[in-house]
């Protein structure tokens, strides 16, 4: 099968398939686009899916409104909806997770049913499996996270130690926690590292002064 456009009948006339064994199992799915080897191979009723690149969204059956651009991007997705994967092997393991966005080589590679995650940068959120609502922006940021949720990492190798801790925020190269399970921490600045949950760290050991226009104030009881 080299080129198929509007395969299978009037209900499917809005599908476009370009490439060897693409969209071959489709039954009633509409408005799908598959360009490349084996793309959307198992899709049956899913609609509004776009797969570009060899073996993209191969296992999808009923998932809708997914976009994959890259070899083996979203290849294992079955019923997940509203996912966007750009780059080789992005969101590769995702099966049922929804509303994930991955941009960059191996971004969100291991995610299976975690949802509402955003990974921007090669290897970002690489190990995330079931964690939800994480945001990683930078090379290898949050790449060891597996089940932690609501974490925000901005910068190179940020929060790389975290695996199951949640509600952490880190901004700056190598900023993050010193262990895998801390929660509710904030680290700001190059190599800023928190060592306990519910703490805030500004800067690393080389910082000599922290100044502000006014004094720190404490909230009233």
Tab-separated table of C-alpha atoms in Angstrom:
chain	number	residue	atom	x	y	z
A	1	UNK	CA	0.000	0.000	0.000
A	2	UNK	CA	1.725	3.127	-1.163
A	3	UNK	CA	-0.916	5.838	-1.265
A	4	UNK	CA	-4.466	5.698	0.042
A	5	UNK	CA	-6.811	8.652	0.143
A	6	UNK	CA	-10.378	8.333	1.421
A	7	UNK	CA	-10.123	4.616	2.088
A	8	UNK	CA	-13.061	2.382	2.958
A	9	UNK	CA	-16.205	4.336	2.166
A	10	UNK	CA	-17.974	7.668	2.516
A	11	UNK	CA	-17.595	7.882	6.304
A	12	UNK	CA	-13.847	7.664	5.906
A	13	UNK	CA	-13.449	9.782	2.812
A	14	UNK	CA	-11.760	12.526	4.793
A	15	UNK	CA	-8.793	10.355	5.801
A	16	UNK	CA	-5.427	10.654	4.101
A	17	UNK	CA	-2.865	7.859	4.192
A	18	UNK	CA	0.506	8.107	2.480
A	19	UNK	CA	3.002	5.293	3.000
A	20	UNK	CA	3.259	1.543	3.402
A	21	UNK	CA	0.533	-0.087	5.606
A	22	UNK	CA	-0.851	3.155	6.999
A	23	UNK	CA	-4.390	3.402	8.431
A	24	UNK	CA	-5.131	-0.180	7.318
A	25	UNK	CA	-7.463	-1.092	10.214
A	26	UNK	CA	-9.550	2.059	10.082
A	27	UNK	CA	-13.316	1.494	10.168
A	28	UNK	CA	-15.225	4.678	11.006
A	29	UNK	CA	-12.474	7.077	12.056
A	30	UNK	CA	-12.528	10.344	10.150
A	31	UNK	CA	-10.264	13.301	9.420
A	32	UNK	CA	-7.065	11.382	10.137
A	33	UNK	CA	-3.781	12.010	8.345
A	34	UNK	CA	-1.021	9.403	8.267
A	35	UNK	CA	2.220	10.000	6.371
A	36	UNK	CA	4.944	7.404	6.782
A	37	UNK	CA	5.517	3.696	7.346
A	38	UNK	CA	2.878	1.944	9.502
A	39	UNK	CA	1.420	5.177	10.855
A	40	UNK	CA	-1.977	4.886	12.580
A	41	UNK	CA	-1.889	1.201	11.629
A	42	UNK	CA	-4.493	-0.011	14.149
A	43	UNK	CA	-6.702	3.063	14.204
A	44	UNK	CA	-10.346	2.036	13.995
A	45	UNK	CA	-12.657	4.817	15.180
A	46	UNK	CA	-10.235	7.537	16.281
A	47	UNK	CA	-10.602	10.897	14.580
A	48	UNK	CA	-8.604	14.114	14.014
A	49	UNK	CA	-5.281	12.286	14.446
A	50	UNK	CA	-2.169	13.351	12.535
A	51	UNK	CA	0.858	11.061	12.299
A	52	UNK	CA	3.990	12.048	10.366
A	53	UNK	CA	7.134	9.916	10.516
A	54	UNK	CA	7.832	6.200	10.548
A	55	UNK	CA	5.730	4.205	13.055
A	56	UNK	CA	3.977	7.197	14.595
A	57	UNK	CA	0.791	6.467	16.605
A	58	UNK	CA	0.912	2.843	15.405
A	59	UNK	CA	-1.273	1.257	18.129
A	60	UNK	CA	-3.957	3.910	18.297
A	61	UNK	CA	-7.459	2.440	18.176
A	62	UNK	CA	-9.947	4.986	19.526
A	63	UNK	CA	-7.738	7.889	20.625
A	64	UNK	CA	-8.702	11.253	19.178
A	65	UNK	CA	-7.023	14.549	18.287
A	66	UNK	CA	-3.451	13.346	18.706
A	67	UNK	CA	-0.547	14.822	16.741
A	68	UNK	CA	2.754	13.013	16.281
A	69	UNK	CA	5.636	14.313	14.189
A	70	UNK	CA	8.704	12.086	14.417
A	71	UNK	CA	9.806	8.477	14.176
A	72	UNK	CA	8.015	6.322	16.768
A	73	UNK	CA	6.308	9.336	18.291
A	74	UNK	CA	3.249	8.273	20.308
A	75	UNK	CA	3.733	4.831	18.755
A	76	UNK	CA	2.024	2.898	21.616
A	77	UNK	CA	-0.895	5.247	22.132
A	78	UNK	CA	-4.180	3.327	22.155
A	79	UNK	CA	-6.964	5.475	23.636
A	80	UNK	CA	-5.174	8.630	24.796
A	81	UNK	CA	-6.595	11.912	23.521
A	82	UNK	CA	-5.249	15.389	22.788
A	83	UNK	CA	-1.550	14.507	22.911
A	84	UNK	CA	1.140	16.322	20.924
A	85	UNK	CA	4.514	14.691	20.298
A	86	UNK	CA	7.207	16.397	18.217
A	87	UNK	CA	10.562	14.681	17.846
A	88	UNK	CA	11.930	11.180	17.516
A	89	UNK	CA	10.572	8.751	20.151
A	90	UNK	CA	8.566	11.359	22.023
A	91	UNK	CA	5.723	10.041	24.199
A	92	UNK	CA	6.607	6.615	22.785
A	93	UNK	CA	5.213	4.533	25.681
A	94	UNK	CA	2.031	6.548	26.125
A	95	UNK	CA	-1.063	4.350	26.006
A	96	UNK	CA	-3.988	6.114	27.679
A	97	UNK	CA	-2.550	9.419	28.901
A	98	UNK	CA	-4.343	12.560	27.759
A	99	UNK	CA	-3.393	16.193	27.150
A	100	UNK	CA	0.385	15.691	27.122
A	101	UNK	CA	2.797	17.804	25.081
A	102	UNK	CA	6.327	16.607	24.322
A	103	UNK	CA	8.846	18.445	22.148
A	104	UNK	CA	12.372	17.112	21.733
A	105	UNK	CA	14.189	13.798	21.429
A	106	UNK	CA	12.832	11.222	23.924
A	107	UNK	CA	10.738	13.833	25.724
A	108	UNK	CA	8.138	12.123	27.960
A	109	UNK	CA	9.396	8.850	26.475
A	110	UNK	CA	8.202	6.522	29.276
A	111	UNK	CA	4.844	8.126	30.000
A	112	UNK	CA	2.030	5.555	29.949
A	113	UNK	CA	-1.069	7.138	31.458
A	114	UNK	CA	0.188	10.323	33.076
A	115	UNK	CA	-1.773	13.306	31.841
A	116	UNK	CA	-1.472	17.076	31.386
A	117	UNK	CA	2.330	16.995	31.310
A	118	UNK	CA	4.438	19.393	29.238
A	119	UNK	CA	8.024	18.548	28.278
A	120	UNK	CA	10.068	20.900	26.122
A	121	UNK	CA	13.653	19.801	25.494
A	122	UNK	CA	15.504	16.616	24.685
A	123	UNK	CA	15.179	13.952	27.407
A	124	UNK	CA	12.890	16.169	29.489
A	125	UNK	CA	10.508	14.157	31.692
A	126	UNK	CA	12.137	11.098	30.129
A	127	UNK	CA	11.210	8.649	32.898
A	128	UNK	CA	7.792	10.011	33.770
A	129	UNK	CA	5.322	7.153	33.906
A	130	UNK	CA	2.197	8.158	35.820
A	131	UNK	CA	2.999	11.674	37.071
A	132	UNK	CA	0.502	14.377	36.135
A	133	UNK	CA	0.581	18.110	35.478
A	134	UNK	CA	4.370	18.436	35.381
A	135	UNK	CA	6.098	21.142	33.364
A	136	UNK	CA	9.693	20.647	32.233
A	137	UNK	CA	11.408	23.228	30.039
A	138	UNK	CA	15.057	22.501	29.308
A	139	UNK	CA	17.419	19.699	28.353
A	140	UNK	CA	16.965	16.642	30.611
A	141	UNK	CA	14.823	18.595	33.062
A	142	UNK	CA	12.817	16.364	35.420
A	143	UNK	CA	14.197	13.381	33.501
A	144	UNK	CA	14.110	11.010	36.505
A	145	UNK	CA	10.550	11.848	37.488
A	146	UNK	CA	8.296	8.782	37.523
A	147	UNK	CA	5.206	9.476	39.636
A	148	UNK	CA	5.740	12.985	40.997
A	149	UNK	CA	3.100	15.531	40.033
A	150	UNK	CA	2.657	19.304	39.793
A	151	UNK	CA	6.395	19.948	39.469
A	152	UNK	CA	7.839	22.846	37.475
A	153	UNK	CA	11.401	22.763	36.150
A	154	UNK	CA	12.977	25.477	34.001
A	155	UNK	CA	16.574	25.213	32.832
A	156	UNK	CA	19.321	22.719	32.021
A	157	UNK	CA	19.262	19.493	34.092
A	158	UNK	CA	16.719	20.960	36.522
A	159	UNK	CA	15.100	18.761	39.206
A	160	UNK	CA	16.945	15.748	37.795
A	161	UNK	CA	16.960	13.906	41.152
A	162	UNK	CA	13.217	14.040	41.661
A	163	UNK	CA	11.270	10.831	41.055
A	164	UNK	CA	8.135	10.818	43.222
A	165	UNK	CA	8.174	14.214	44.921
A	166	UNK	CA	5.422	16.679	44.048
A	167	UNK	CA	4.755	20.428	44.026
A	168	UNK	CA	8.410	21.344	43.524
A	169	UNK	CA	9.598	24.401	41.606
A	170	UNK	CA	13.156	24.866	40.334
A	171	UNK	CA	14.552	27.550	38.034
A	172	UNK	CA	18.184	27.690	36.883
A	173	UNK	CA	20.785	25.246	35.602
A	174	UNK	CA	21.123	22.196	37.881
A	175	UNK	CA	18.643	23.658	40.364
A	176	UNK	CA	16.473	21.222	42.285
A	177	UNK	CA	16.394	18.833	45.229
A	178	UNK	CA	19.140	16.645	46.691
A	179	UNK	CA	16.915	13.558	46.907
A	180	UNK	CA	14.110	11.873	45.002
A	181	UNK	CA	11.088	12.357	47.259
A	182	UNK	CA	11.030	15.944	48.538
A	183	UNK	CA	7.833	17.939	48.088
A	184	UNK	CA	6.760	21.565	48.148
A	185	UNK	CA	10.246	22.993	47.623
A	186	UNK	CA	11.490	25.973	45.652
A	187	UNK	CA	15.026	26.333	44.315
A	188	UNK	CA	16.005	29.412	42.321
A	189	UNK	CA	19.417	30.065	40.813
A	190	UNK	CA	22.278	28.121	39.316
A	191	UNK	CA	22.822	24.887	41.270
A	192	UNK	CA	20.423	25.978	44.006
A	193	UNK	CA	19.520	22.821	45.941
A	194	UNK	CA	16.907	22.133	48.592
A	195	UNK	CA	17.582	19.456	51.214
A	196	UNK	CA	14.196	19.120	52.935
A	197	UNK	CA	10.533	19.339	52.030
A	198	UNK	CA	8.662	22.638	52.506
A	199	UNK	CA	11.815	24.749	52.068
A	200	UNK	CA	13.034	27.478	49.715
A	201	UNK	CA	16.635	27.903	48.516
A	202	UNK	CA	17.961	30.966	46.682
A	203	UNK	CA	21.334	30.472	44.990
A	204	UNK	CA	24.180	28.061	45.648
A	205	UNK	CA	27.071	28.010	48.113
A	206	UNK	CA	28.934	30.709	46.178
A	207	UNK	CA	26.295	33.398	46.760
A	208	UNK	CA	27.666	36.080	49.100
A	209	UNK	CA	24.719	38.452	49.405
A	210	UNK	CA	20.953	38.554	49.030
A	211	UNK	CA	19.505	42.054	48.912
A	212	UNK	CA	16.167	43.708	48.315
A	213	UNK	CA	14.662	47.156	48.264
A	214	UNK	CA	12.715	46.422	51.441
A	215	UNK	CA	13.012	43.980	54.349
A	216	UNK	CA	11.392	40.585	54.305
A	217	UNK	CA	8.008	40.623	56.012
A	218	UNK	CA	6.099	37.841	57.723
A	219	UNK	CA	2.384	37.190	57.195
A	220	UNK	CA	0.092	38.020	60.077
A	221	UNK	CA	-1.559	35.216	62.008
